[in-house]
XYZ file of C-alpha atoms in Angstrom:
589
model
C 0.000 0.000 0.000
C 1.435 3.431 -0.719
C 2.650 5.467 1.700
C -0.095 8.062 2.635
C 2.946 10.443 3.427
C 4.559 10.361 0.463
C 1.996 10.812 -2.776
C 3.987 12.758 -5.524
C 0.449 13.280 -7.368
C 0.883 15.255 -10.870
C -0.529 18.642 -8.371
C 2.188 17.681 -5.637
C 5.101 17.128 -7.698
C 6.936 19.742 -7.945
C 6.871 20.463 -3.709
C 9.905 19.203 -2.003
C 10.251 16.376 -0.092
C 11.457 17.658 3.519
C 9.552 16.164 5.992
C 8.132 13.168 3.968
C 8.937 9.541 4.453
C 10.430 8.131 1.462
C 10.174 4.369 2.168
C 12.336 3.798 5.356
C 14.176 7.168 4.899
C 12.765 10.093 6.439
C 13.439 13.556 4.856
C 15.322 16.117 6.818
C 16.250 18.826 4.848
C 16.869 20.003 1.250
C 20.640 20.411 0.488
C 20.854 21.958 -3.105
C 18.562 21.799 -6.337
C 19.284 22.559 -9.933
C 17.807 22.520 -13.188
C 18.094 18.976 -13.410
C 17.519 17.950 -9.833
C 17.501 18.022 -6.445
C 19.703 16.959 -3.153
C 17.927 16.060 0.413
C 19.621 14.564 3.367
C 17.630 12.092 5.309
C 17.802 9.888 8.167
C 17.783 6.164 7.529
C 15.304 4.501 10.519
C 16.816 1.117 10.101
C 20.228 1.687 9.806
C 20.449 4.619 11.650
C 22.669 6.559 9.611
C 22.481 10.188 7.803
C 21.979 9.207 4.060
C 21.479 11.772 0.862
C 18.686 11.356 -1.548
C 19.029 12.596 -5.382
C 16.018 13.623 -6.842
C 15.086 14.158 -10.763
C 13.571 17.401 -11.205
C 9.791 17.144 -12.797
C 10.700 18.160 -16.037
C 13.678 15.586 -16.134
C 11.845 13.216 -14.647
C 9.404 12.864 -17.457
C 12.199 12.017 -19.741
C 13.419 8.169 -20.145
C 16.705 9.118 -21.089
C 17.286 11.174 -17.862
C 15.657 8.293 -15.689
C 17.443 5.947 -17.578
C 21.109 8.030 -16.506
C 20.013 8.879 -12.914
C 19.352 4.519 -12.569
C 23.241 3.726 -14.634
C 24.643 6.402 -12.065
C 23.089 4.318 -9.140
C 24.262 1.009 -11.186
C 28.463 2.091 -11.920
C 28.833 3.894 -8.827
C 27.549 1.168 -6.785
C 30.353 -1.194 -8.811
C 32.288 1.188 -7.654
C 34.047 -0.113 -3.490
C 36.277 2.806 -2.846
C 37.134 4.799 -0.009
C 37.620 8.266 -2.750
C 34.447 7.912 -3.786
C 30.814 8.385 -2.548
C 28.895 5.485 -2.230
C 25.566 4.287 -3.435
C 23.174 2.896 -1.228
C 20.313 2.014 -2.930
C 17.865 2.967 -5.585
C 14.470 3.752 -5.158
C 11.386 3.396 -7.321
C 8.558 4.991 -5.085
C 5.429 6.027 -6.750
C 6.465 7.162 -10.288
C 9.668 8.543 -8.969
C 13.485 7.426 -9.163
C 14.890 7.976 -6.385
C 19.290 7.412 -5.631
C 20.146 6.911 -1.674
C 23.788 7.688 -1.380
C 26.458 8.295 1.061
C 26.452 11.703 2.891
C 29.711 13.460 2.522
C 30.084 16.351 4.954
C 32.723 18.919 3.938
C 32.984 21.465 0.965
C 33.138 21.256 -2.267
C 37.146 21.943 -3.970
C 35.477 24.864 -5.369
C 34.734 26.092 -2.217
C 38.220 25.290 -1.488
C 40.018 27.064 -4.538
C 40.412 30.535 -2.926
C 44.098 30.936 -4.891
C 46.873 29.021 -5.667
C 47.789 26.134 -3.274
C 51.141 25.371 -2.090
C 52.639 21.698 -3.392
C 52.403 20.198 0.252
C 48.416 21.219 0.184
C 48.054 19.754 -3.672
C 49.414 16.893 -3.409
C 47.281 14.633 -0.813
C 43.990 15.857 -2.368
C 45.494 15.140 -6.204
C 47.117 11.635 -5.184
C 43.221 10.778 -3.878
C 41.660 12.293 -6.846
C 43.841 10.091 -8.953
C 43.042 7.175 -6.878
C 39.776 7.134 -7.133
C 39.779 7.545 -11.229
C 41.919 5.004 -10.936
C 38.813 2.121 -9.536
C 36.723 3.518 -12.118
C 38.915 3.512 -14.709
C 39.864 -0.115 -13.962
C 36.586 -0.878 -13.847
C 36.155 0.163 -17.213
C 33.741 3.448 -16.004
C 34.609 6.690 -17.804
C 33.459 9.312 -15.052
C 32.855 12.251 -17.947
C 32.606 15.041 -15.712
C 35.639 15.963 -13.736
C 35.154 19.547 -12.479
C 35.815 20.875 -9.233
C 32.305 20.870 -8.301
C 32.376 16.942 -8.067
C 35.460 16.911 -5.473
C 34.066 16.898 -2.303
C 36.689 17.374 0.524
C 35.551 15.718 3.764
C 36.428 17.998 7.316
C 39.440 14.993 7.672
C 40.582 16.626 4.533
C 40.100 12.947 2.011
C 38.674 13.465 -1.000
C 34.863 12.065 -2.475
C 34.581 12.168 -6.012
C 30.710 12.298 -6.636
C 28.156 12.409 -9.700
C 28.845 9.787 -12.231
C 25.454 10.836 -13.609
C 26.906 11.354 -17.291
C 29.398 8.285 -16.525
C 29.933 6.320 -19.734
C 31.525 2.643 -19.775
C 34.754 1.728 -21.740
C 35.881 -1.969 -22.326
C 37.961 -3.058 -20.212
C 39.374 -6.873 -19.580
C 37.421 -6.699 -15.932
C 34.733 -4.495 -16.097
C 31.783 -6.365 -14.239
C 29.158 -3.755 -14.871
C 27.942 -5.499 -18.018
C 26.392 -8.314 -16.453
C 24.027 -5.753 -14.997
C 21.268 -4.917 -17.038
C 18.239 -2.402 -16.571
C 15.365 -3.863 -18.386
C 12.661 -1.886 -20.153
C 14.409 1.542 -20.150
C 15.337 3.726 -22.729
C 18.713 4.548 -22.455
C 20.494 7.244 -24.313
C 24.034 8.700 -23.462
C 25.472 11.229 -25.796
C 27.891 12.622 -24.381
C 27.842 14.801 -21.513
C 29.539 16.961 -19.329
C 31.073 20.255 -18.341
C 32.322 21.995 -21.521
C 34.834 24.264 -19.394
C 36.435 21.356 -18.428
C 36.194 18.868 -21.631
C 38.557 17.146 -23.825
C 39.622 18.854 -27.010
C 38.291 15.780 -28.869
C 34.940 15.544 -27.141
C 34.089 19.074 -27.950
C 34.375 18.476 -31.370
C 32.265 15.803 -31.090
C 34.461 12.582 -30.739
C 33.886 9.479 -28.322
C 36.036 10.073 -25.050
C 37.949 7.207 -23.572
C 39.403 7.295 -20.324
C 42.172 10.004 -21.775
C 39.599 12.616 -21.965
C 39.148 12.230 -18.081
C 42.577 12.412 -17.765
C 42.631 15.568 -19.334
C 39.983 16.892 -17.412
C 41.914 16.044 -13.890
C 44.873 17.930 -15.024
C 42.684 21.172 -15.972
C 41.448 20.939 -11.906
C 45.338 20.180 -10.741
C 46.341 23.016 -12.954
C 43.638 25.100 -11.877
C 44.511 24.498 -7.984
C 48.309 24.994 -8.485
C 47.840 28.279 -10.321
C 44.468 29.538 -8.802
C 42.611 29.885 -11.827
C 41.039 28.443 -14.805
C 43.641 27.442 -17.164
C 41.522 28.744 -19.613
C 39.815 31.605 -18.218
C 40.832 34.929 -16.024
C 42.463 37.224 -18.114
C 41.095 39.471 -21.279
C 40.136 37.077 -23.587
C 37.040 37.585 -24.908
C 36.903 34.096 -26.776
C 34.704 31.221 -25.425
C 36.281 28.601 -22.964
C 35.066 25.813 -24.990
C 37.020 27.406 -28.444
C 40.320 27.834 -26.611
C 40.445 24.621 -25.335
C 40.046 23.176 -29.053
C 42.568 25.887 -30.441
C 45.033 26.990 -27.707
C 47.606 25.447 -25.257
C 47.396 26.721 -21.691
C 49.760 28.722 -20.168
C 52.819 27.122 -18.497
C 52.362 26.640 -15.185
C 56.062 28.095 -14.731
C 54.586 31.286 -16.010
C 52.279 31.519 -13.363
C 53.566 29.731 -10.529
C 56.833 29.598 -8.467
C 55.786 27.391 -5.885
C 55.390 23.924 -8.017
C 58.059 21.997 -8.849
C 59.131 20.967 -11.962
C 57.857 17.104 -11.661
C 54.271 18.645 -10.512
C 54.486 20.673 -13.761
C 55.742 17.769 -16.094
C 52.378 15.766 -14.535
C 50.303 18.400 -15.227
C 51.414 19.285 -19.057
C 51.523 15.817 -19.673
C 47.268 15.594 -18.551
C 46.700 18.549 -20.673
C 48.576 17.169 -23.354
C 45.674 18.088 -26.586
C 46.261 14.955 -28.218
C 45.233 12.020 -26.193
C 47.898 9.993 -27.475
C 50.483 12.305 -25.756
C 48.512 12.193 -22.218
C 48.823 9.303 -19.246
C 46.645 6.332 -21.283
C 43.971 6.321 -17.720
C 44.517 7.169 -13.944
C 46.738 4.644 -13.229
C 50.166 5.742 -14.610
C 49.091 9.609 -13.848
C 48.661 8.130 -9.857
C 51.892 6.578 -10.268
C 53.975 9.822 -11.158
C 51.685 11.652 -8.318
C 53.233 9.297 -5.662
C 56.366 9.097 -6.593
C 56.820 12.622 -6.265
C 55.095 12.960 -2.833
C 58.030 10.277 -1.987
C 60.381 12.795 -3.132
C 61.351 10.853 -6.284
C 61.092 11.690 -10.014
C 58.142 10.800 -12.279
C 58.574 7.618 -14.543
C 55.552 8.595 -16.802
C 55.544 12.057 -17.291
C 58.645 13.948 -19.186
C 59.767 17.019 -21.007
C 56.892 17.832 -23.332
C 59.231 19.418 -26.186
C 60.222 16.203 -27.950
C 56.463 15.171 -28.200
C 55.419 18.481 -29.353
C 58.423 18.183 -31.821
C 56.390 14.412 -32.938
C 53.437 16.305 -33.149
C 54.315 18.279 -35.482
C 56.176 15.645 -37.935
C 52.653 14.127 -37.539
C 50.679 17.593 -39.101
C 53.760 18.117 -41.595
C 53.548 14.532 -43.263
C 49.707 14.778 -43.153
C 49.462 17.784 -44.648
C 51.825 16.554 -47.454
C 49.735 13.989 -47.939
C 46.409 15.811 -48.046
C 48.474 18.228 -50.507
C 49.450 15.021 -52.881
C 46.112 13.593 -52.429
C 44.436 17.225 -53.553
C 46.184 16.890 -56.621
C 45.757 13.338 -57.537
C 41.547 13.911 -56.873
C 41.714 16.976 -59.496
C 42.321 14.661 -62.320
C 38.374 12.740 -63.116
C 39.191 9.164 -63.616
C 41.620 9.033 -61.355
C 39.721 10.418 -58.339
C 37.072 7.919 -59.127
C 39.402 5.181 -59.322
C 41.458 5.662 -56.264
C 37.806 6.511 -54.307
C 36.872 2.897 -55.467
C 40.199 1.576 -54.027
C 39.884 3.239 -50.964
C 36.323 2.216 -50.156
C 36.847 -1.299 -50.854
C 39.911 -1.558 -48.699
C 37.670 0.349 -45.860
C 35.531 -2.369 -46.742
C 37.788 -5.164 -46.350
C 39.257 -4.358 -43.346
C 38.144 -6.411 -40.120
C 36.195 -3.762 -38.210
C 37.289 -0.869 -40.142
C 33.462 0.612 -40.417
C 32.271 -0.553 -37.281
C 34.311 2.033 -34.315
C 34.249 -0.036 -30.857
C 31.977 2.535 -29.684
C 29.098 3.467 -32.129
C 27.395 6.243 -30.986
C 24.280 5.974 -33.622
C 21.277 8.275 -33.979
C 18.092 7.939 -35.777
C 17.243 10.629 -38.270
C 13.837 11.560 -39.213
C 11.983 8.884 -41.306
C 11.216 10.021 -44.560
C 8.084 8.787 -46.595
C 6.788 8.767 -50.027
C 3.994 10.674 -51.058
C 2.488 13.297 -48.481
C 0.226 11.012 -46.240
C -0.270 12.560 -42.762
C -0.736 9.108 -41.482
C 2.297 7.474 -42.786
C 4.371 10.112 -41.687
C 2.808 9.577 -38.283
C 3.156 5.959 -38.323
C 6.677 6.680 -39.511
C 7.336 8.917 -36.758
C 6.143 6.515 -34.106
C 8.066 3.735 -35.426
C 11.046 6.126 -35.135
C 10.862 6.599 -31.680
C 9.487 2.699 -30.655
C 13.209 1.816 -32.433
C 14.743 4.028 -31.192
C 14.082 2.737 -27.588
C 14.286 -1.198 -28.400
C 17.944 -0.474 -29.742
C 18.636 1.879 -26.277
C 18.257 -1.328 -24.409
C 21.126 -3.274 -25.598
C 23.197 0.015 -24.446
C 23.553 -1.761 -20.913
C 25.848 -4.689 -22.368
C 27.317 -3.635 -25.579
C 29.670 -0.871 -27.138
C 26.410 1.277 -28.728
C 24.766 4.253 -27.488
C 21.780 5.694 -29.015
C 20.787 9.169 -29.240
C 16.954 9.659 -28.652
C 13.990 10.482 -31.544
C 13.508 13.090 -29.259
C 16.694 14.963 -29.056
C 17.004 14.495 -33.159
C 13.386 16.058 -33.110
C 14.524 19.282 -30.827
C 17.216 19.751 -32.209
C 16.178 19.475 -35.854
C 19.136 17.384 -37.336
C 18.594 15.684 -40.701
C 22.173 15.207 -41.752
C 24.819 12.424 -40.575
C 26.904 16.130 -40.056
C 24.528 17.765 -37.585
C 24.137 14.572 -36.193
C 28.216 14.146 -35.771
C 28.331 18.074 -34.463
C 25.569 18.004 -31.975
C 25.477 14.374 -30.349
C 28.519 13.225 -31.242
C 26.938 10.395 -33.327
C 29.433 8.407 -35.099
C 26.672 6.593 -37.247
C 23.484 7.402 -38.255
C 20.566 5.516 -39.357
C 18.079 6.797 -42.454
C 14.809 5.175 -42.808
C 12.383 5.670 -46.235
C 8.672 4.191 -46.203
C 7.017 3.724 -48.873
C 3.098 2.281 -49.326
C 1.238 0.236 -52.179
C -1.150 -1.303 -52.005
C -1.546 -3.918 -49.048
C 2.592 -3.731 -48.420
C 4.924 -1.239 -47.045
C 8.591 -0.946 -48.032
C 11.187 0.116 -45.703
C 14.763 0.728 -46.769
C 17.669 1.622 -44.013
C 20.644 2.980 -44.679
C 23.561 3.508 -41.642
C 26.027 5.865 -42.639
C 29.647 6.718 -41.194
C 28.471 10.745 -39.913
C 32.402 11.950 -40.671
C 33.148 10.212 -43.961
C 29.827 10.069 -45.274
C 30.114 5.640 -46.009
C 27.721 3.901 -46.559
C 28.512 1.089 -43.693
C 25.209 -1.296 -44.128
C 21.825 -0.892 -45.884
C 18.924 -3.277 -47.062
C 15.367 -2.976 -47.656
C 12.441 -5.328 -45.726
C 8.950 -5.699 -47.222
C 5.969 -6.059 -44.922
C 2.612 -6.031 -45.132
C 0.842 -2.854 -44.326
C -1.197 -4.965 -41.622
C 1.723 -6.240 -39.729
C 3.735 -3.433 -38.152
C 5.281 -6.595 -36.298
C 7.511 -8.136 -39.287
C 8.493 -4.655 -40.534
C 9.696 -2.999 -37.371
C 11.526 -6.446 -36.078
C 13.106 -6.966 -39.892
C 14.241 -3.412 -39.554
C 15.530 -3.923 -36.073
C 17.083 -7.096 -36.954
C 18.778 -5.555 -39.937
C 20.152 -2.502 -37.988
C 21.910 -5.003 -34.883
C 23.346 -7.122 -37.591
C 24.794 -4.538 -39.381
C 26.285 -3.025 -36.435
C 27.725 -6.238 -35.154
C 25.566 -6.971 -32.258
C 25.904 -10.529 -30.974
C 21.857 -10.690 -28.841
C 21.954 -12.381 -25.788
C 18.883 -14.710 -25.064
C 17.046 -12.057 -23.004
C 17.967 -9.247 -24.915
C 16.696 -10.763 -28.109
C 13.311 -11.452 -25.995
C 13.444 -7.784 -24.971
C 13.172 -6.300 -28.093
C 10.613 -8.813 -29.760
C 8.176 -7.465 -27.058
C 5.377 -5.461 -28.510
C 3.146 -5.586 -25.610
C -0.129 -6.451 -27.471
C -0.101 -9.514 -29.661
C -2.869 -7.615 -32.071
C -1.049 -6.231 -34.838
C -3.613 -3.200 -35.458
C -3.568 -2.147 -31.900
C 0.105 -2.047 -32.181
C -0.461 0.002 -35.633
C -2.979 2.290 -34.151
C -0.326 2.642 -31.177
C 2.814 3.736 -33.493
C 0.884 6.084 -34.767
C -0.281 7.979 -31.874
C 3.105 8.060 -30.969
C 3.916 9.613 -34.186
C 1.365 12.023 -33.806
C 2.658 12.848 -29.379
C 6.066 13.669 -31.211
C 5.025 16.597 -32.706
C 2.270 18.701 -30.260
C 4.151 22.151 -29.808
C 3.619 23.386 -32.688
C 1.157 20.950 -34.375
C -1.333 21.127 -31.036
C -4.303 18.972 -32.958
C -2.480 16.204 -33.052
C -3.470 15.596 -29.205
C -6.941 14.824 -30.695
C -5.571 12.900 -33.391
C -3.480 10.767 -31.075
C -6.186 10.264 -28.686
C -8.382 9.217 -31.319
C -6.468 5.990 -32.903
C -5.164 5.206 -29.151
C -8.795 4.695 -28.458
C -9.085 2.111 -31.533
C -5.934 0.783 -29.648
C -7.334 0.233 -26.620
C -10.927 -1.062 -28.366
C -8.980 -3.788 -29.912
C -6.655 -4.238 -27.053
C -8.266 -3.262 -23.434
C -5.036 -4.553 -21.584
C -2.522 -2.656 -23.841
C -0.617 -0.710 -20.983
C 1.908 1.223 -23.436
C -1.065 2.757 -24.992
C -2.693 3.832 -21.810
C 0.423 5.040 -20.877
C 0.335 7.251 -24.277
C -3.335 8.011 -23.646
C -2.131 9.462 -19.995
C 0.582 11.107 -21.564
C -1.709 13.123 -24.339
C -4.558 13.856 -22.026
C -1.671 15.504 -19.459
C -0.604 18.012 -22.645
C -4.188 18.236 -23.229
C -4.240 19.673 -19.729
C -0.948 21.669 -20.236
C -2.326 23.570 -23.294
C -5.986 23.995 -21.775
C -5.209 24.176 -18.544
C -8.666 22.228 -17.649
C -8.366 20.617 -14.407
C -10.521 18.324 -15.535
C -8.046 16.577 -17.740
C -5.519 15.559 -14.439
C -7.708 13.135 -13.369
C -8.161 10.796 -16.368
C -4.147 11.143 -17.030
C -3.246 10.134 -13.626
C -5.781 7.075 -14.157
C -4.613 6.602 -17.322
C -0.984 6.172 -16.332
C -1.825 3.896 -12.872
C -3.657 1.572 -14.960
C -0.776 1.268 -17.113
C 1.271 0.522 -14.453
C -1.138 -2.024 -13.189
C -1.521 -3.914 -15.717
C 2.369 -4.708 -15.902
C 2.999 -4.954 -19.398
C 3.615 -1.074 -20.493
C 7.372 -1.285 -19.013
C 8.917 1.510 -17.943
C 6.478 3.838 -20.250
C 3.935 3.672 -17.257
C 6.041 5.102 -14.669
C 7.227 7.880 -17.033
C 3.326 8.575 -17.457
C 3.262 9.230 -13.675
C-alpha cells in the first residue's frame, strides 16, 4: 500500500520532499537543487545513519533518457568499493519517482576550497586521492565524464569524495563487471555529456572520449589548484572557454607559478597534453607519477613535453603533405574515381574498419513517399518505438543511441549535424514507402564523418503487420552493427506488448502524432483518437494507456482544464497495473 505520506500526485510534484517519508528514509532537509535535480539529506530509521537522496527534477523526470542516466549512475557507482568515492546505497522506485540513496559526505566542495593558488604540500594529498579514485573507475572500465571541481568533495578529515557519475559512460575493459548488470525496459540514451569548461579537445568536437579525456579533465582541476585559476579563463580574452580549449595550449604553469616543482608541472602538461595519445593512457600511470613525487622521487611517466610536441608536429607536416598530394591526384576525373573505389573497398575489407568499438548511432527523421499525414505519423512513431528497443542493448554492448527526441529538438537531418551536436558516429536513415496492401522500408547507416555507406537493405511487410516490418528493420540494424543478442535481450526487443497487430499500428501512430504537439497542437486529438481504436482492440494494452495518460496531461498543459488531471493520472496507474507497459507507465506518472 502506498505510503499516505509520500503521494507525488501530478498537483504535488513539484513540492519538495522535507519532511516526507520516502520508504524507510525520512526527509530532513533540502541540500541543493538545480535545473536537473535536487539533493535532500535524510535519516535512515533502520540503519540509523544520515543518508542523501538525489532527486530528478519534474521536467527531467518525465524524460526516459534522464531516468534511464540517474538509474546507470546508481548502477556504476555502486560497482564502484572505494574509499575516494561516494557510495551508493540504494535505488528507489517509489510512486512514479526514481529515487538514488547515497552516502552523505560532509565537507565542501574543492570549489569552495580554490580561494588561490595552493602550495605543493596542500596539492598533493587531495590530487594523489583524486587520482586514486579515477583510478577504480577507470579499472573498472567506467569513464566518469565530468571531472570539475564541483564533483570533489573534501571531507572535514581533509580525504577526498569524487561524486556524480550521472553522465558516466563505460569503456571496455578486460574486468569491467558492470555489463552483467542490465536495466530492463528503459530507454537509455548517453550522448555525451559533461562540463564543456572542463572537456577534452576531442569531445568538444564531437568525438567518443575514452578514459584520456578524463585524464585531461583532472589535469585542468590540478592546474587550476596549483595556479588559482582556470587554465583557460581569467584574463582578457574575450573568446569562449570551450574554443580555446580546441585551439590553444594553456599557459605554463612556470609562467604563473613559483611554488610547483618541476615534476608537478611535467604531470600536469603531460594531462593537458591536446592529443590524447600524448597524455597518461587512464589514472593509473598519472597516480603513479603523483606518488612518486610525494616520496620525493622523479616521475617515470611524465617527461619534457618538447620532444612530443616536436612528434606532433612531424605528424601535421607529413599529413598535410599527404592531403596536398592527395588534392592533386583527386583533381584529375578518372583518377579520383578510381582511387575513391580503391579506398572504399579496402575500408571495406578491413576487419572492423566501419564498425568504431563505440558506435554512438542516432536515428534521423523517417522520410516517406507521397504526403500522407498518417504514414508520416506511423513513420514517426516507429522512429521513436526503435529508437528505444535499440537503447536497451546500451547496458551490455559498445552502442549508445541518441533519442527520436533529441534528433526532433534539435532538428538534425544530416549524418553532419548529427556528428556536431550528439557526437553520433553513425546514423541511421529510414524511407517508407506504401502500395497497395505492403509497405517498403529501406535503411541505410552511414559513417556521420566520412559520409560511407557502412550497411543498408530494404524489408517488405505487409501494411497490416507493423510486427515483421519494425523487427526486420531492427534485426537488420543489430546485424549490421555487429551486435551478438543475448537470449534475453533478443526477448526484450521482440516485445510489442499487445499480440494484435492493429492495436500495435494504431499505437505507433499515436506516438507519431505525441512527437510533434508544440507546434502541431491537434495532433493531441488525433493521437487520442487511434489510441482509443488501440485500446478497443486491445483493453489490456498498458503502453497505450500510458500514451493516452501522456496526451490527455498536454491536453491539460495547453488547456489548462483541471478536468483533464484526473483521467491522465488514471490513465498512467492503470498502465502501471496492468504490468505490461514497461517503464512507459512510470514515465506517465
Amino acid at each position: 500500500m502506498p505510503d499516505p505520506a509520500y503521494q507525488p500526485s501530478a498537483a504535488k510534484r513539484e513540492k519538495d520532499l522535507t519532511g516526507t517519508q520516502v520508504g524507510r528514509f525520512l526527509v530532513i532537509d533540502r541540500l541543493g537543487h538545480g535545473g536537473m535535480g535536487e539533493v535532500y539529506r535524510a535519516e535512515d530509521s533502520k540503519l540509523r545513519r544520515t543518508v542523501a537522496i538525489k532527486r530528478l527534477s519534474p521536467l527531467a523526470g518525465s524524460d526516459p533518457g534522464e531516468v534511464s542516466r540517474l538509474l546507470r549512475e546508481g548502477q556504476r557507482a555502486s560497482a564502484l568499493n572505494h574509499p575516494n568515492i561516494a557510495s551508493i546505497y540504494d535505488v528507489l522506485e517509489e510512486h512514479g519517482e526514481v529515487l538514488l540513496v547515497m552516502e552523505y559526505v560532509q565537507g565542501q566542495t574543492l570549489r569552495e576550497r580554490l580561494t588561490g593558488p595552493m602550495k605543493p604540500q596542500e596539492f598533493l594529498p587531495i590530487a594523489l586521492e583524486c587520482a586514486a579514485a579515477l583510478t577504480a573507475a577507470h579499472e573498472k572500465g567506467i569513464l566518469h565524464s565530468d571531472i570539475k571541481p564541483e564533483n570533489i568533495m573534501l571531507t572535514p578529515e581533509g580525504h577526498v569524495k569524487l561524486l556524480d557519475f550521472g553522465v558516466a559512460r563505460r569503456v571496455s575493459t578486460a574486468d569491467d563487471t558492470t555489463r552483467s548488470m542490465s536495466l530492463q525496459n528503459l530507454s537509455i540514451q548517453a550522448p555525451v555529456g559533461g562540463t564543456p569548461a572542463y572537456m577534452a579537445p576531442e569531445v568538444l568536437l564531437g568525438g567518443v572520449p575514452d578514459l584520456r579525456a578524463d585524464v585531461f579533465s583532472l589535469g585542468m582541476v590540478f592546474y587550476e589548484m596549483l595556479a588559482g585559476k582556470h587554465p583557460f579563463r581569467g584574463d582578457a580574452s574575450t573568446t569562449p572557454v570551450a574554443f580555446r580549449i580546441v585551439q590553444e595550449n594553456a599557459a605554463p604553469l612556470s609562467a604563473l607559478d613559483g611554488n610547483a616543482g618541476q615534476p608537478l608541472k611535467d604531470v600536469v602538461a603531460k594531462c593537458m597534453e591536446r592529443e590524447p595519445a600524448m597524455r597518461y593512457a587512464s589514472a593509473r600511470p598519472l597516480y603513479q607519477d603523483l606518488l612518486a613525487i610525494s616520496e620525493g622521487a622523479q616521475p617515470k611517466f611524465a617527461g619534457v613535453t618538447a620532444q612530443p610536441n616536436r612528434a606532433r608536429a612531424l605528424t601535421i607536416f607529413a599529413g598535410l603533405t599527404i592531403a596536398i598530394v592527395l588534392g592533386l591526384l583527386l583533381l584529375i576525373a578518372p583518377m579520383r574515381a578510381r582511387l575513391a573505389g580503391i579506398l572504399h573497398r579496402q575500408a571495406a575489407t578491413q576487419d572492423g574498419a566501419l564498425q568504431p568499438s563505440q558506435q554512438n548511432l542516432a536515428l534521423l527523421p523517417v522520410s516517406v513517399a507521397g504526403d500522407d499525414p498518417k504514414l508520416q505519423a506511423f513513420a514517426d512513431g516507429l522512429a521513436a518505438s526503435l529508437t528505444s528497443k535499440l537503447s536497451q542493448l546500451s547496458e551490455n554492448h559498445t552502442l549508445e543511441v541518441v533519442s527520436s527526441n533529441q534528433v526532433r529538438d534539435k532538428k538534425v537531418t544530416t549524418p553532419q549535424q548529427a556528428f556536431q551536436q550528439f557526437g553520433a558516429n553513425l546514423v541511421l536513415q529510414i524511407n517508407l514507402q506504401q502500395a497497395s496492401d505492403l509497405v517498403r522500408a529501406s535503411y541505410t547507416i552511414i559513417e556521420s564523418k566520412s559520409g560511407h555507406t557502412v550497411a543498408g537493405d530494404t524489408v517488405t511487410a505487409p501494411a497490416s503487420d507493423p510486427f515483421s516490418l519494425q523487427d526486420k528493420v531492427a534485426a537488420g540494424v543489430v546485424h549490421a552493427l555487429q551486435i551478438q543478442l543475448r537470449p534475453d535481450e533478443q526477448t526484450s526487443i521482440s516485445i510489442h506488448g499487445t499480440a494484435i497487430p492493429a492495436a500495435y499500428q494504431y499505437y505507433l501512430t499515436a506516438r507519431g502524432y505525441l512527437q510533434d504537439t508544440s507546434s502541431r497542437p491537434e495532433h493531441i486529438d488525433e493521437a487520442l483518437v487511434v489510441l482509443g481504436e488501440a485500446l478497443k482492440l486491445d483493453p489490456s494494452f498498458g503502453a497505450a494507456h500510458a500514451s493516452r495518460g501522456e496526451a490527455l496531461w498536454i491536453k491539460y498543459l495547453n488547456t489548462k482544464e483541471k478536468k483533464w488531471i484526473a483521467d491522465a493520472h488514471s490513465e498512467c496507474q492503470h498502465a502501471i497495473s496492468l504490468g505490461n507497459a514497461g517503464s512507459r507507465g512510470h514515465i506517465c506518472l
